[in-house]
Short mmCIF file of C-alpha atoms and ligand atoms in Angstrom, two decimals:
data_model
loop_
_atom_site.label_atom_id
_atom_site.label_comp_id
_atom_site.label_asym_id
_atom_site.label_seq_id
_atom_site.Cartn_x
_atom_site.Cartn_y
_atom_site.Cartn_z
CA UNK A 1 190.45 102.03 64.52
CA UNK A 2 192.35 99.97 66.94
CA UNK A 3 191.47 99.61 70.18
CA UNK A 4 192.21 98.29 73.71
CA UNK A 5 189.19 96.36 75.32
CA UNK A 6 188.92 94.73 78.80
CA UNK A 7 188.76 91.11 78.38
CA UNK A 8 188.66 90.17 81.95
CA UNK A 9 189.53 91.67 85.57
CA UNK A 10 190.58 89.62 88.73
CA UNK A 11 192.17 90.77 91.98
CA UNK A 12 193.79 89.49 95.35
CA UNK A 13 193.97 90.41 99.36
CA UNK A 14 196.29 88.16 101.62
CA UNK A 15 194.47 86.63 103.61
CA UNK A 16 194.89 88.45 107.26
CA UNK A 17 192.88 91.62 107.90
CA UNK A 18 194.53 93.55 110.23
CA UNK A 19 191.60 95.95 112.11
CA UNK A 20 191.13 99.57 113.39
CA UNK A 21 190.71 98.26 116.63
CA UNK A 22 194.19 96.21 116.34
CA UNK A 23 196.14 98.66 115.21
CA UNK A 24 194.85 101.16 118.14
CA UNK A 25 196.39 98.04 120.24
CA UNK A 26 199.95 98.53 119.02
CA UNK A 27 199.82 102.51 118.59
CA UNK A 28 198.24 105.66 120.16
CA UNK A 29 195.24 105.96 117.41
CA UNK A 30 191.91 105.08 117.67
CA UNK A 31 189.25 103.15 115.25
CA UNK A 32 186.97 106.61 115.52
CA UNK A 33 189.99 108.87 113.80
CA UNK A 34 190.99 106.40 111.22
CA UNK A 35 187.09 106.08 110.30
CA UNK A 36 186.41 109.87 110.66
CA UNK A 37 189.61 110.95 108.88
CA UNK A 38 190.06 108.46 105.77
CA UNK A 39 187.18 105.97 105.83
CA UNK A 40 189.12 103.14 106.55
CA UNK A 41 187.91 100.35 108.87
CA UNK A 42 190.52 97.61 107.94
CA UNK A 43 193.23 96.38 105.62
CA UNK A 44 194.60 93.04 104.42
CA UNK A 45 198.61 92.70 105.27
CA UNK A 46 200.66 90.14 103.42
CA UNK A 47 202.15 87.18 105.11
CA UNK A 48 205.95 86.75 106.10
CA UNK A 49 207.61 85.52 103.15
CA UNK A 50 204.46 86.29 100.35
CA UNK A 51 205.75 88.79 98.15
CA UNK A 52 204.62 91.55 95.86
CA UNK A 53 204.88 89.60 92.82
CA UNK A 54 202.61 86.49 94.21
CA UNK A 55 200.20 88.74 94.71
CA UNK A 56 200.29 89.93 91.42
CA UNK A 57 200.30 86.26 90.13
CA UNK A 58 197.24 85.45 92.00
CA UNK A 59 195.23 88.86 90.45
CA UNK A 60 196.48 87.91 87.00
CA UNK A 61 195.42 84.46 87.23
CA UNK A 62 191.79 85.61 88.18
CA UNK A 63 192.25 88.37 85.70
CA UNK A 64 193.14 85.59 82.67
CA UNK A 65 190.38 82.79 83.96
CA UNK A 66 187.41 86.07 83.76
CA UNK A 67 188.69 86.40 80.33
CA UNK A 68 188.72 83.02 79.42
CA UNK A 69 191.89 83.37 78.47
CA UNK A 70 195.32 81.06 78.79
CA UNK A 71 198.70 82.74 80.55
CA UNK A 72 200.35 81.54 76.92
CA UNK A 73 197.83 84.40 75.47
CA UNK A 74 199.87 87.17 76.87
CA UNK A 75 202.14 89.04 74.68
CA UNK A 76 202.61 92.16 77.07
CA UNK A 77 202.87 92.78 81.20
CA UNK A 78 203.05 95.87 82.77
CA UNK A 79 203.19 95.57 86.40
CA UNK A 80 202.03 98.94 88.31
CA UNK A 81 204.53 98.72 91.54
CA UNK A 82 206.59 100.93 94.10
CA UNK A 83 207.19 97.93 96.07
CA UNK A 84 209.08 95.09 94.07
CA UNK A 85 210.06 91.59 95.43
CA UNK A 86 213.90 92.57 94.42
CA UNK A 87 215.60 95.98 93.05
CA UNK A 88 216.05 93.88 89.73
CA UNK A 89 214.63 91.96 88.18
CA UNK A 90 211.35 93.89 87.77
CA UNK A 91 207.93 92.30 89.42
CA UNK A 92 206.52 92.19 86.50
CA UNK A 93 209.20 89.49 84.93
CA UNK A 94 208.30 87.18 88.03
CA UNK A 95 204.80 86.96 87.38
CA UNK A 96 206.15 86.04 83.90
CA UNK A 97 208.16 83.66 84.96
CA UNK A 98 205.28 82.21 87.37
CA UNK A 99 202.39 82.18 84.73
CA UNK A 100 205.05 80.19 82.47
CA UNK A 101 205.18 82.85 79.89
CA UNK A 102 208.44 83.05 77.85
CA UNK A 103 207.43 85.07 75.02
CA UNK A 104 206.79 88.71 74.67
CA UNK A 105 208.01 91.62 76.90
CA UNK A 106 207.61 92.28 80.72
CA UNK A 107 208.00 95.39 83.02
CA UNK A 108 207.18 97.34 85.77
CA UNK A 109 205.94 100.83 85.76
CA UNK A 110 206.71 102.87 88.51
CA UNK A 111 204.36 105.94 89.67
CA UNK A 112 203.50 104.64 93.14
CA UNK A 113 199.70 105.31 93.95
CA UNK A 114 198.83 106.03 90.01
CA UNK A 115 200.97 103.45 88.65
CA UNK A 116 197.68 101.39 87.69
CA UNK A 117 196.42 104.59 85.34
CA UNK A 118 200.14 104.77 83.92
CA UNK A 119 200.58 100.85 83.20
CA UNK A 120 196.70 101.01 81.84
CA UNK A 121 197.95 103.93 79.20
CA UNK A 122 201.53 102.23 78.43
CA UNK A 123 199.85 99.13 77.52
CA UNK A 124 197.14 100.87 75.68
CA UNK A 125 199.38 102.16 73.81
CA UNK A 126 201.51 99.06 72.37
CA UNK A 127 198.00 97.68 71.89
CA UNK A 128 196.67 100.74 69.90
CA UNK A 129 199.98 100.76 67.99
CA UNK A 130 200.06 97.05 66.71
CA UNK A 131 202.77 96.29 68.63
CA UNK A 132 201.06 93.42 70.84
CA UNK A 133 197.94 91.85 71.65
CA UNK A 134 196.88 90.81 75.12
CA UNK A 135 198.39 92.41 77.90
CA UNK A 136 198.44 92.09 81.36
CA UNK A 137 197.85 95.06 83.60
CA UNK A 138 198.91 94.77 87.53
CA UNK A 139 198.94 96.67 90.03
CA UNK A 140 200.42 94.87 93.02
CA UNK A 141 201.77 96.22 96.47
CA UNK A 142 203.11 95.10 99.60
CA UNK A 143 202.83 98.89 101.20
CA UNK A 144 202.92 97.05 104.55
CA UNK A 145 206.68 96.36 104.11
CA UNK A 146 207.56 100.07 103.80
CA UNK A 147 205.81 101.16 106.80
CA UNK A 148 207.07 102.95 109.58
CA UNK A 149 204.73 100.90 112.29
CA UNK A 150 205.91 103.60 114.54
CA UNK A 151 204.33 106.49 112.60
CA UNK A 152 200.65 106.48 113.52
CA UNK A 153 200.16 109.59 110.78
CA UNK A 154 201.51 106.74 108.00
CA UNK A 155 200.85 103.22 109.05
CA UNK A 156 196.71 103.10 109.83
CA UNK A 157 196.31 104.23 106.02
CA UNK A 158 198.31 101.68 103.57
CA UNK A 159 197.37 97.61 102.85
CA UNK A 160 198.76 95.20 100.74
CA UNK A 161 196.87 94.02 97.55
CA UNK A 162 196.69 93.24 94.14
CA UNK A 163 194.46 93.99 91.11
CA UNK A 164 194.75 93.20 87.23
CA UNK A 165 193.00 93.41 84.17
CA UNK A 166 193.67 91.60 80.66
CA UNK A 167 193.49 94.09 77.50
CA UNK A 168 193.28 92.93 74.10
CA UNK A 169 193.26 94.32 70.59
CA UNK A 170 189.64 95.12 69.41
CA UNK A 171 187.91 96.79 65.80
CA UNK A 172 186.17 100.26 66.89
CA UNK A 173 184.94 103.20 64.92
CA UNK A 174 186.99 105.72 66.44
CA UNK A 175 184.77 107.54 68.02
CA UNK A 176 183.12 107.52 71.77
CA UNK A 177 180.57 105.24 71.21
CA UNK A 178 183.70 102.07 71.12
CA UNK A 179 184.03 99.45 73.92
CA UNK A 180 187.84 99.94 75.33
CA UNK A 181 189.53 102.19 76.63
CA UNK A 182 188.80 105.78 75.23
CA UNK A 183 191.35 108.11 76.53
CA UNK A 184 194.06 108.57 79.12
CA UNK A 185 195.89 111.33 80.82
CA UNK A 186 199.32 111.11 82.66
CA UNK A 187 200.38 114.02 84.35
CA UNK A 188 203.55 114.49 87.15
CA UNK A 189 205.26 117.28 89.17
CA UNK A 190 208.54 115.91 90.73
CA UNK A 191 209.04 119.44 92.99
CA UNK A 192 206.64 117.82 95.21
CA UNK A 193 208.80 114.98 95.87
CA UNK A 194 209.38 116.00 99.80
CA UNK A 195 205.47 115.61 100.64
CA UNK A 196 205.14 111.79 100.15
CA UNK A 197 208.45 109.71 99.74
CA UNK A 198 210.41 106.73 100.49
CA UNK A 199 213.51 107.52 102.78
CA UNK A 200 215.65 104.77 101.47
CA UNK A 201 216.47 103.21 98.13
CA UNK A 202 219.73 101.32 96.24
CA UNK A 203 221.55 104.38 94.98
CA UNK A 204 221.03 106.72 98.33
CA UNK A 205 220.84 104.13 101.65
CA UNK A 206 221.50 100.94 100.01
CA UNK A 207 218.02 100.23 102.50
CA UNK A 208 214.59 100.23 101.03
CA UNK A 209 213.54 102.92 103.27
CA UNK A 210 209.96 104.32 104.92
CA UNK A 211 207.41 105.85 103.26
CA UNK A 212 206.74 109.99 104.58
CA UNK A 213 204.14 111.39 104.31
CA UNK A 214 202.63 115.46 104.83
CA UNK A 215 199.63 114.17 104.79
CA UNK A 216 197.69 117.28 104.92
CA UNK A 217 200.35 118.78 101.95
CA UNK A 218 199.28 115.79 99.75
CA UNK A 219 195.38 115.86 100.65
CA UNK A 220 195.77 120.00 99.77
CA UNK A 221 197.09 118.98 96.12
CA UNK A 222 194.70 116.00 95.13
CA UNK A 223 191.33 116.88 94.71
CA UNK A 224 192.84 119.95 92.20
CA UNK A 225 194.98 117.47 90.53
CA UNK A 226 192.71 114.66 90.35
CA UNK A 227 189.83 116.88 88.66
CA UNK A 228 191.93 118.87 86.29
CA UNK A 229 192.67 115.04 84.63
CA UNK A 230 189.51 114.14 84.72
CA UNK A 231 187.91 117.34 83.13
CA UNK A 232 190.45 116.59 80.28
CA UNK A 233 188.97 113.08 80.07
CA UNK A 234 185.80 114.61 79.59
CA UNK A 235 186.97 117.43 76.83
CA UNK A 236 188.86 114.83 74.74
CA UNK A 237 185.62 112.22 74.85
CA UNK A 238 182.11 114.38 75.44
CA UNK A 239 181.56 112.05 78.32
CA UNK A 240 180.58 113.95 81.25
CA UNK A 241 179.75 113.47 85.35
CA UNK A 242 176.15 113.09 84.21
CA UNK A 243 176.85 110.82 81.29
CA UNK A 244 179.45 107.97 82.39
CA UNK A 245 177.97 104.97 84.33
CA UNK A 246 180.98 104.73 86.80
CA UNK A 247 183.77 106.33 88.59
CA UNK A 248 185.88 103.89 90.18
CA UNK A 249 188.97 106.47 92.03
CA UNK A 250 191.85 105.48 93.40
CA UNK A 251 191.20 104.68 97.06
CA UNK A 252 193.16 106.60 99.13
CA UNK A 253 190.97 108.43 101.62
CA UNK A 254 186.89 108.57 101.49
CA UNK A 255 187.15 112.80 102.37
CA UNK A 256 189.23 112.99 98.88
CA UNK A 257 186.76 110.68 96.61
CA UNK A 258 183.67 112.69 98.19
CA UNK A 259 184.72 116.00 97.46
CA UNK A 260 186.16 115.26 93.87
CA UNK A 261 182.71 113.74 93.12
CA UNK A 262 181.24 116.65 94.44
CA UNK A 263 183.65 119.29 92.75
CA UNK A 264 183.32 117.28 89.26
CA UNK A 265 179.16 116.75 89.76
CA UNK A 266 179.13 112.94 90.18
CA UNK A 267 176.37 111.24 91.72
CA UNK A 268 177.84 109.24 94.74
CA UNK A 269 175.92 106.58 94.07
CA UNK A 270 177.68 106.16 90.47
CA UNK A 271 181.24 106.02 93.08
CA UNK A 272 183.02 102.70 93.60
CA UNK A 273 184.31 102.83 97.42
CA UNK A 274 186.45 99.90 98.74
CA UNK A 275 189.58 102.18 100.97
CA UNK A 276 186.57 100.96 104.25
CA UNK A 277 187.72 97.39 103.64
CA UNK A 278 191.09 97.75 101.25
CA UNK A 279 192.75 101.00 102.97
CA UNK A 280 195.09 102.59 100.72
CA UNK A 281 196.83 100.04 98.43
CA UNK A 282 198.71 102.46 96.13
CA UNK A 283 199.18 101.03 92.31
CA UNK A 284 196.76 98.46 93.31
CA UNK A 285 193.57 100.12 94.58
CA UNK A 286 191.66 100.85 91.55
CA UNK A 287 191.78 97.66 89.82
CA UNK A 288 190.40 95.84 93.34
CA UNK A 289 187.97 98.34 93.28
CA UNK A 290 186.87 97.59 89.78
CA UNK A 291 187.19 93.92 90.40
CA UNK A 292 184.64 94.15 93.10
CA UNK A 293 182.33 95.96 91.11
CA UNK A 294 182.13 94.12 88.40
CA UNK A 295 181.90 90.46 90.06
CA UNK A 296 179.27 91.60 92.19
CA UNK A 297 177.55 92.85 89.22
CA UNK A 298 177.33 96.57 89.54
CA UNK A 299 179.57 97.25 86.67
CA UNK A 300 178.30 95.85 83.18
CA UNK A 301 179.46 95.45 79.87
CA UNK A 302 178.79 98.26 77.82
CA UNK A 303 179.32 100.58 81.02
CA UNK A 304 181.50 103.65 80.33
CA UNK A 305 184.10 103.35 83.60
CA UNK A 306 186.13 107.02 84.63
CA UNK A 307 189.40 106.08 86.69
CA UNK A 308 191.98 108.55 88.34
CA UNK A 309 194.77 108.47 90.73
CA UNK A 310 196.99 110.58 92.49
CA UNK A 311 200.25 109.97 94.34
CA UNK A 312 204.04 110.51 95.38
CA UNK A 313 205.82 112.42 93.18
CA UNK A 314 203.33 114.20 92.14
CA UNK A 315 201.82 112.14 89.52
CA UNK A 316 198.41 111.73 88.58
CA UNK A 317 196.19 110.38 85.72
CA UNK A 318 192.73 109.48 84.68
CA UNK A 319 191.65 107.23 82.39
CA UNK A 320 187.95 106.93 80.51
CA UNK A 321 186.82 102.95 79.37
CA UNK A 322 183.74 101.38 78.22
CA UNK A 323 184.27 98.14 79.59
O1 UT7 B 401 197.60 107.62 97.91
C1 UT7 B 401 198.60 108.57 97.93
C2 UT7 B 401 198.07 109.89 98.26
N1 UT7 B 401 197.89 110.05 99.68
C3 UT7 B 401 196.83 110.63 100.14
O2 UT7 B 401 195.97 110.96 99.38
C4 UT7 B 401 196.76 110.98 101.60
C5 UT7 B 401 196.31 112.39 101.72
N2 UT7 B 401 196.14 112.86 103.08
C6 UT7 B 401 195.18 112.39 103.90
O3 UT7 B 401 194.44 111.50 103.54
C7 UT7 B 401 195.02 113.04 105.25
O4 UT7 B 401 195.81 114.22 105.29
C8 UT7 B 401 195.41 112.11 106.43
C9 UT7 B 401 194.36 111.04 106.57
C10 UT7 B 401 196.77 111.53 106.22
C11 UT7 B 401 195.39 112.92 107.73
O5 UT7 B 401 194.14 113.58 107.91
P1 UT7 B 401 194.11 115.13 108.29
O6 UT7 B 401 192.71 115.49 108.49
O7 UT7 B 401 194.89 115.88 107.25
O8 UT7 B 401 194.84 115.13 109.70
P2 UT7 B 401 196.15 115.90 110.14
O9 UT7 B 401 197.36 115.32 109.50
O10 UT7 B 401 195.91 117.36 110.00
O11 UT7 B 401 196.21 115.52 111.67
C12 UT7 B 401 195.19 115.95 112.59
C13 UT7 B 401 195.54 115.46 113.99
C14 UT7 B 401 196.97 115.77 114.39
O12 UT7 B 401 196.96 116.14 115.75
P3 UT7 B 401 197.07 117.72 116.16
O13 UT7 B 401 198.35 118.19 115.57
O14 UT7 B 401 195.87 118.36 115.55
O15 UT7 B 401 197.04 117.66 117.65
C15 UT7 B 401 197.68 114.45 114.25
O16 UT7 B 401 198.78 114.33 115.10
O17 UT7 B 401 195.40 114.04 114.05
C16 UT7 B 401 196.60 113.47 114.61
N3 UT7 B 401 196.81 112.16 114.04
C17 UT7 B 401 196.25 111.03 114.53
N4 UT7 B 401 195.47 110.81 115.59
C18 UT7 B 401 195.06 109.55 115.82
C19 UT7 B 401 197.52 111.83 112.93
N5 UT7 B 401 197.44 110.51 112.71
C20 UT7 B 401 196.66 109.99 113.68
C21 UT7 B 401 196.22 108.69 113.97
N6 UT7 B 401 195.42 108.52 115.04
N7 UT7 B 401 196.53 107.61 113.21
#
């Protein structure tokens, strides 16, 4: 049977890490709630003029030189984004453009903070299919940009970032025992749309709007969401909470990891946690995460990897992988 396998994972944070204890110098919050509340204890913002997709170039350039790989390799990208360079063209055909790639097929995949589980199954899928190869898997975000710095309930959670991961076209048997990614479940809701939003975009403002938030409306819905996907990664692989090596969440507050892993029985030490030192980077938080995990050599080959996210719209989506 055809499968998708992880050839290599990279990531990248600008460079300037903007702290608690600065942002309670701009707004009326304080480094105690951020910490208490979501975790957090800084984020990395991008620099004027450094854009979504040079982000993503940087992440996919680690992501190809893990693998061993060369950018002419690539056959497939699918950029995870809710926060492009330009309305058109897509991210995802600027990294392209960047990594001197002029064959294959390039796009962005837009699910905001589980747009890294939805690009991971779309490319999956033209893998498992025979359509292509090696693919490219982004997530890349410049939250900072949509920000309403005026909204302390909105602008102490989000940070700029970018993660990647290069699939490729591997022999299994089929069954659960294969290296690559195992199964994947998408999932979306759009009556929730009004709970976490952006109030702009070309065909309503003509502006690219603010993000909105209910934060408490959103943080009601996720851990339900988030384990229903995951208990149907389980059913459709006989993995379990005591049986996979890792579960590496989207990071979007520490309260909502914590009690998922408690709800779904997994041992917090099996957790990946990087929103203390990411914050919330949307489409890009669980392939930083994973990044850090496996370069500093927690995550192993052979490891069986659960991912999940959850995020505007409602969508949501896990993902099971032996890396
Ligand atoms: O990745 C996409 C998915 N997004 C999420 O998963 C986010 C989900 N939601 C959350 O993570 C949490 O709801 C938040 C972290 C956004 C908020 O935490 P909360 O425990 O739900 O707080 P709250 O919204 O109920 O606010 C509690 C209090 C309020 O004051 P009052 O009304 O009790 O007097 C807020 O005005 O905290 C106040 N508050 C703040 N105080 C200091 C809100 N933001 C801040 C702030 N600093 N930055």
């Amino acid at each position: 049977m055809r499968r998708s396998r992880i050839a290599g994972v990279g990531s990248y944070l600008p460079a300037r890490i903007v702290t608690n204890a600065e942002l309670a110098g701009r707004m009326d919050t304080s480094d105690e709630w951020i910490r208490q509340r979501t975790g957090i204890g800084q984020r990395h913002i991008a620099a004027e003029g450094e854009t979504t997709s040079m982000l993503g170039v940087k992440a996919a350039e680690a992501a190809l030189a893990h693998a061993g790989l060369k950018a002419s390799d690539i056959d497939l990208i699918v950029l995870a984004t809710a926060t492009p360079d330009y309305t058109f063209p897509s991210a995802a055909t600027q990294v392209q453009a960047a990594l001197g790639i002029t064959h294959g097929a390039a796009f962005d995949v837009a699910a905001v903070c589980s747009g890294f589980v939805y690009a991971l199954t779309v490319a999956d899928k033209f893998i498992t299919s025979g359509s292509n190869t090696r693919a490219l898997v982004i997530g890349a975000e410049t939250f900072s940009r949509i920000l309403d710095w005026e909204d302390r309930t909105t602008a102490v959670l989000f940070g700029d970032g970018a993660g990647a991961v290069v699939l490729e076209a591997s022999e299994g048997k089929g069954d659960a025992s294969d290296t690559g990614v195992l199964t994947t479940h998408l999932r979306s809701d759009g009556r929730h749309r009004a709970k976490l939003y952006v109030d702009g975009g070309p065909s309503t403002t003509g502006t690219a709007g603010h993000l909105r938030m209910e934060g408490r409306e959103v943080f009601k819905h996720a851990v339900g969401m988030i384990t229903d996907v995951i208990v149907d990664a389980f059913a459709a692989t006989g993995y379990s909470a005591e049986t996979i090596d890792w579960f590496v969440p989207h990071q979007a507050n520490q309260r909502i990891i914590t009690a998922s892993a408690e709800k779904l029985g997994i041992a917090m030490e099996k957790v990946v946690l990087t929103v203390d030192r990411h914050g919330n980077t949307s489409a890009a938080s669980i392939p930083l995460a994973f990044d850090v995990a496996v370069k500093d050599g927690r995550i192993a080959r052979g490891d069986v990897v659960l991912i999940e996210a959850m995020g505007g719209g409602f969508t949501w989506g896990s993902a099971l992988f032996r890396y």
